[in-house]
PDB file of C-alpha atoms in Angstrom:
ATOM      1  CA  MET A  22      -0.040   0.028   0.056  1.00  0.00           C
ATOM      2  CA  ALA A  23       2.786   2.330   0.795  1.00  0.00           C
ATOM      3  CA  ALA A  24       4.570   1.733  -2.586  1.00  0.00           C
ATOM      4  CA  PRO A  25       1.521   3.577  -4.464  1.00  0.00           C
ATOM      5  CA  ILE A  26       1.354   6.620  -2.330  1.00  0.00           C
ATOM      6  CA  ASP A  27       5.151   6.861  -2.677  1.00  0.00           C
ATOM      7  CA  LEU A  28       4.691   7.030  -5.977  1.00  0.00           C
ATOM      8  CA  GLU A  29       2.214   9.548  -6.195  1.00  0.00           C
ATOM      9  CA  LEU A  30       4.106  11.864  -3.552  1.00  0.00           C
ATOM     10  CA  LYS A  31       7.255  11.695  -5.789  1.00  0.00           C
ATOM     11  CA  LYS A  32       5.250  12.361  -8.625  1.00  0.00           C
ATOM     12  CA  ALA A  33       3.635  15.279  -7.388  1.00  0.00           C
ATOM     13  CA  PHE A  34       6.854  16.500  -5.716  1.00  0.00           C
ATOM     14  CA  SER A  35       8.787  16.577  -9.246  1.00  0.00           C
ATOM     15  CA  GLU A  36       5.498  18.379 -10.704  1.00  0.00           C
ATOM     16  CA  LEU A  37       5.848  21.069  -8.108  1.00  0.00           C
ATOM     17  CA  GLN A  38       9.332  21.171  -8.612  1.00  0.00           C
ATOM     18  CA  VAL A  39       9.025  22.053 -11.900  1.00  0.00           C
ATOM     19  CA  LYS A  40       6.507  24.304 -11.531  1.00  0.00           C
ATOM     20  CA  MET A  41       8.677  26.433  -9.155  1.00  0.00           C
ATOM     21  CA  ILE A  42      11.980  26.518 -11.454  1.00  0.00           C
ATOM     22  CA  ASP A  43       9.333  27.608 -14.321  1.00  0.00           C
ATOM     23  CA  THR A  44       7.818  30.282 -11.950  1.00  0.00           C
ATOM     24  CA  GLN A  45      11.420  31.495 -10.560  1.00  0.00           C
ATOM     25  CA  GLN A  46      12.450  32.063 -14.440  1.00  0.00           C
ATOM     26  CA  LYS A  47       9.562  33.982 -15.016  1.00  0.00           C
ATOM     27  CA  VAL A  48      10.330  36.297 -11.818  1.00  0.00           C
ATOM     28  CA  LYS A  49      13.693  36.447 -13.217  1.00  0.00           C
ATOM     29  CA  LEU A  50      12.644  37.476 -16.727  1.00  0.00           C
ATOM     30  CA  ALA A  51      10.184  40.015 -15.250  1.00  0.00           C
ATOM     31  CA  ASP A  52      13.241  41.790 -13.373  1.00  0.00           C
ATOM     32  CA  LEU A  53      15.288  41.778 -16.415  1.00  0.00           C
ATOM     33  CA  GLN A  54      12.275  43.721 -18.341  1.00  0.00           C
ATOM     34  CA  ILE A  55      11.844  46.009 -15.386  1.00  0.00           C
ATOM     35  CA  ASP A  56      15.503  46.890 -15.257  1.00  0.00           C
ATOM     36  CA  GLN A  57      15.057  47.540 -19.187  1.00  0.00           C
ATOM     37  CA  LEU A  58      12.276  49.710 -18.639  1.00  0.00           C
ATOM     38  CA  THR A  59      13.771  51.593 -15.950  1.00  0.00           C
ATOM     39  CA  ARG A  60      16.971  52.082 -18.098  1.00  0.00           C
ATOM     40  CA  LEU A  61      14.320  53.779 -20.985  1.00  0.00           C
ATOM     41  CA  GLN A  62      12.957  55.854 -18.366  1.00  0.00           C
ATOM     42  CA  LYS A  63      16.023  57.434 -17.308  1.00  0.00           C
ATOM     43  CA  HIS A  64      16.891  57.772 -20.869  1.00  0.00           C
ATOM     44  CA  SER A  65      13.814  59.442 -21.489  1.00  0.00           C
ATOM     45  CA  LYS A  66      14.304  62.244 -18.509  1.00  0.00           C
ATOM     46  CA  LEU A  67      17.528  62.763 -19.595  1.00  0.00           C
ATOM     47  CA  THR A  68      16.539  63.914 -23.240  1.00  0.00           C
ATOM     48  CA  ILE A  69      13.470  65.523 -21.903  1.00  0.00           C
ATOM     49  CA  THR A  70      16.423  67.480 -19.527  1.00  0.00           C
ATOM     50  CA  GLU A  71      18.646  68.480 -22.331  1.00  0.00           C
ATOM     51  CA  ILE A  72      15.448  69.381 -24.730  1.00  0.00           C
ATOM     52  CA  SER A  73      14.175  71.722 -22.402  1.00  0.00           C
ATOM     53  CA  ALA A  74      16.884  73.903 -22.306  1.00  0.00           C
ATOM     54  CA  LEU A  75      16.713  74.684 -26.023  1.00  0.00           C
ATOM     55  CA  PRO A  76      14.367  77.560 -27.430  1.00  0.00           C
ATOM     56  CA  ASP A  77      10.623  76.503 -28.262  1.00  0.00           C
ATOM     57  CA  ASN A  78      10.623  77.096 -32.065  1.00  0.00           C
ATOM     58  CA  THR A  79      14.011  74.776 -32.151  1.00  0.00           C
ATOM     59  CA  ARG A  80      13.538  71.664 -34.755  1.00  0.00           C
ATOM     60  CA  LEU A  81      15.256  68.382 -33.921  1.00  0.00           C
ATOM     61  CA  TYR A  82      16.131  65.469 -36.038  1.00  0.00           C
ATOM     62  CA  GLU A  83      14.547  62.132 -34.616  1.00  0.00           C
ATOM     63  CA  GLY A  84      16.428  58.909 -35.760  1.00  0.00           C
ATOM     64  CA  VAL A  85      13.742  56.260 -37.075  1.00  0.00           C
ATOM     65  CA  GLY A  86      15.283  53.417 -38.349  1.00  0.00           C
ATOM     66  CA  ARG A  87      17.982  54.319 -41.076  1.00  0.00           C
ATOM     67  CA  ILE A  88      16.530  57.527 -41.342  1.00  0.00           C
ATOM     68  CA  PHE A  89      16.135  60.813 -39.465  1.00  0.00           C
ATOM     69  CA  ILE A  90      12.982  62.944 -39.181  1.00  0.00           C
ATOM     70  CA  LEU A  91      12.727  66.649 -38.728  1.00  0.00           C
ATOM     71  CA  GLN A  92      10.261  67.346 -35.928  1.00  0.00           C
ATOM     72  CA  SER A  93       9.554  70.202 -33.129  1.00  0.00           C
ATOM     73  CA  LYS A  94      10.999  70.162 -29.910  1.00  0.00           C
ATOM     74  CA  GLU A  95       6.932  69.823 -28.557  1.00  0.00           C
ATOM     75  CA  GLU A  96       6.471  66.781 -30.585  1.00  0.00           C
ATOM     76  CA  ILE A  97       9.492  64.856 -29.525  1.00  0.00           C
ATOM     77  CA  ASN A  98       8.797  65.953 -25.967  1.00  0.00           C
ATOM     78  CA  ASN A  99       5.177  64.322 -26.048  1.00  0.00           C
ATOM     79  CA  GLN A 100       6.992  61.508 -27.690  1.00  0.00           C
ATOM     80  CA  LEU A 101       9.156  61.117 -24.734  1.00  0.00           C
ATOM     81  CA  THR A 102       6.562  61.663 -22.220  1.00  0.00           C
ATOM     82  CA  ASP A 103       4.398  58.623 -23.769  1.00  0.00           C
ATOM     83  CA  LYS A 104       7.325  56.558 -23.704  1.00  0.00           C
ATOM     84  CA  GLN A 105       7.705  57.474 -20.001  1.00  0.00           C
ATOM     85  CA  LYS A 106       4.297  56.524 -19.151  1.00  0.00           C
ATOM     86  CA  THR A 107       3.818  53.722 -21.166  1.00  0.00           C
ATOM     87  CA  ALA A 108       7.020  52.263 -19.201  1.00  0.00           C
ATOM     88  CA  ASP A 109       5.628  53.383 -15.800  1.00  0.00           C
ATOM     89  CA  ASP A 110       2.163  50.999 -16.883  1.00  0.00           C
ATOM     90  CA  LYS A 111       4.216  48.214 -17.784  1.00  0.00           C
ATOM     91  CA  ILE A 112       6.491  48.480 -15.001  1.00  0.00           C
ATOM     92  CA  LYS A 113       3.337  48.452 -12.542  1.00  0.00           C
ATOM     93  CA  GLU A 114       1.877  45.305 -14.485  1.00  0.00           C
ATOM     94  CA  LEU A 115       5.458  43.689 -14.458  1.00  0.00           C
ATOM     95  CA  GLU A 116       5.743  44.203 -10.553  1.00  0.00           C
ATOM     96  CA  GLN A 117       2.147  42.812 -10.176  1.00  0.00           C
ATOM     97  CA  LYS A 118       2.604  39.469 -12.191  1.00  0.00           C
ATOM     98  CA  LYS A 119       6.171  39.241  -9.983  1.00  0.00           C
ATOM     99  CA  VAL A 120       4.434  39.870  -6.740  1.00  0.00           C
ATOM    100  CA  TYR A 121       1.935  36.911  -7.920  1.00  0.00           C
ATOM    101  CA  LEU A 122       4.417  34.587  -9.156  1.00  0.00           C
ATOM    102  CA  GLU A 123       6.671  35.095  -5.864  1.00  0.00           C
ATOM    103  CA  ARG A 124       3.580  34.266  -3.785  1.00  0.00           C
ATOM    104  CA  SER A 125       3.037  30.894  -6.340  1.00  0.00           C
ATOM    105  CA  VAL A 126       6.524  30.032  -5.526  1.00  0.00           C
ATOM    106  CA  LYS A 127       6.053  30.490  -1.905  1.00  0.00           C
ATOM    107  CA  GLU A 128       2.831  28.538  -2.233  1.00  0.00           C
ATOM    108  CA  ALA A 129       4.809  25.744  -4.023  1.00  0.00           C
ATOM    109  CA  GLU A 130       7.177  25.642  -1.378  1.00  0.00           C
ATOM    110  CA  ASP A 131       4.613  25.267   1.229  1.00  0.00           C
ATOM    111  CA  ASN A 132       2.822  22.864  -0.688  1.00  0.00           C
ATOM    112  CA  ILE A 133       6.219  20.518  -1.011  1.00  0.00           C
ATOM    113  CA  ARG A 134       6.878  21.258   2.915  1.00  0.00           C
ATOM    114  CA  GLU A 135       3.474  19.904   3.694  1.00  0.00           C
ATOM    115  CA  MET A 136       3.908  16.966   1.662  1.00  0.00           C
ATOM    116  CA  LEU A 137       6.982  15.626   3.203  1.00  0.00           C
ATOM    117  CA  LEU A 138       5.556  16.372   6.863  1.00  0.00           C
ATOM    118  CA  SER A 139       2.659  14.397   5.972  1.00  0.00           C
ATOM    119  CA  ARG A 140       4.718  11.522   4.694  1.00  0.00           C
ATOM    120  CA  ARG A 141       6.742  11.459   7.676  1.00  0.00           C
ATOM    121  CA  ALA A 142       3.727  11.395  10.082  1.00  0.00           C
ATOM    122  CA  GLN A 143       2.499   8.214   8.118  1.00  0.00           C
TER     123      GLN A 143
END
């Protein structure tokens, strides 16, 4: 009787381990994406700071792919502000996802711990 229970426990244990590893990798990926978005925000802030010192009627070149487009200071400023808002939203979304994933890892660890304790109690 104990053998089928042991096999079920081993199977459940290995499934939980795989799930935990997968979730931990997703958390690391979310961290990397948050870092990239934070760098994008810093770059936008620095560019906005540099642009704000220029006169209002200044036209600037913006690199788009392999070409440059002449745009007004205001248009570029608006684009950078939009990039920052988009990055903020994405960072908030990723942080929520990360919290959820970390919680699920903790729950998986708790489940593994409970399985081991129940097995020892038998």
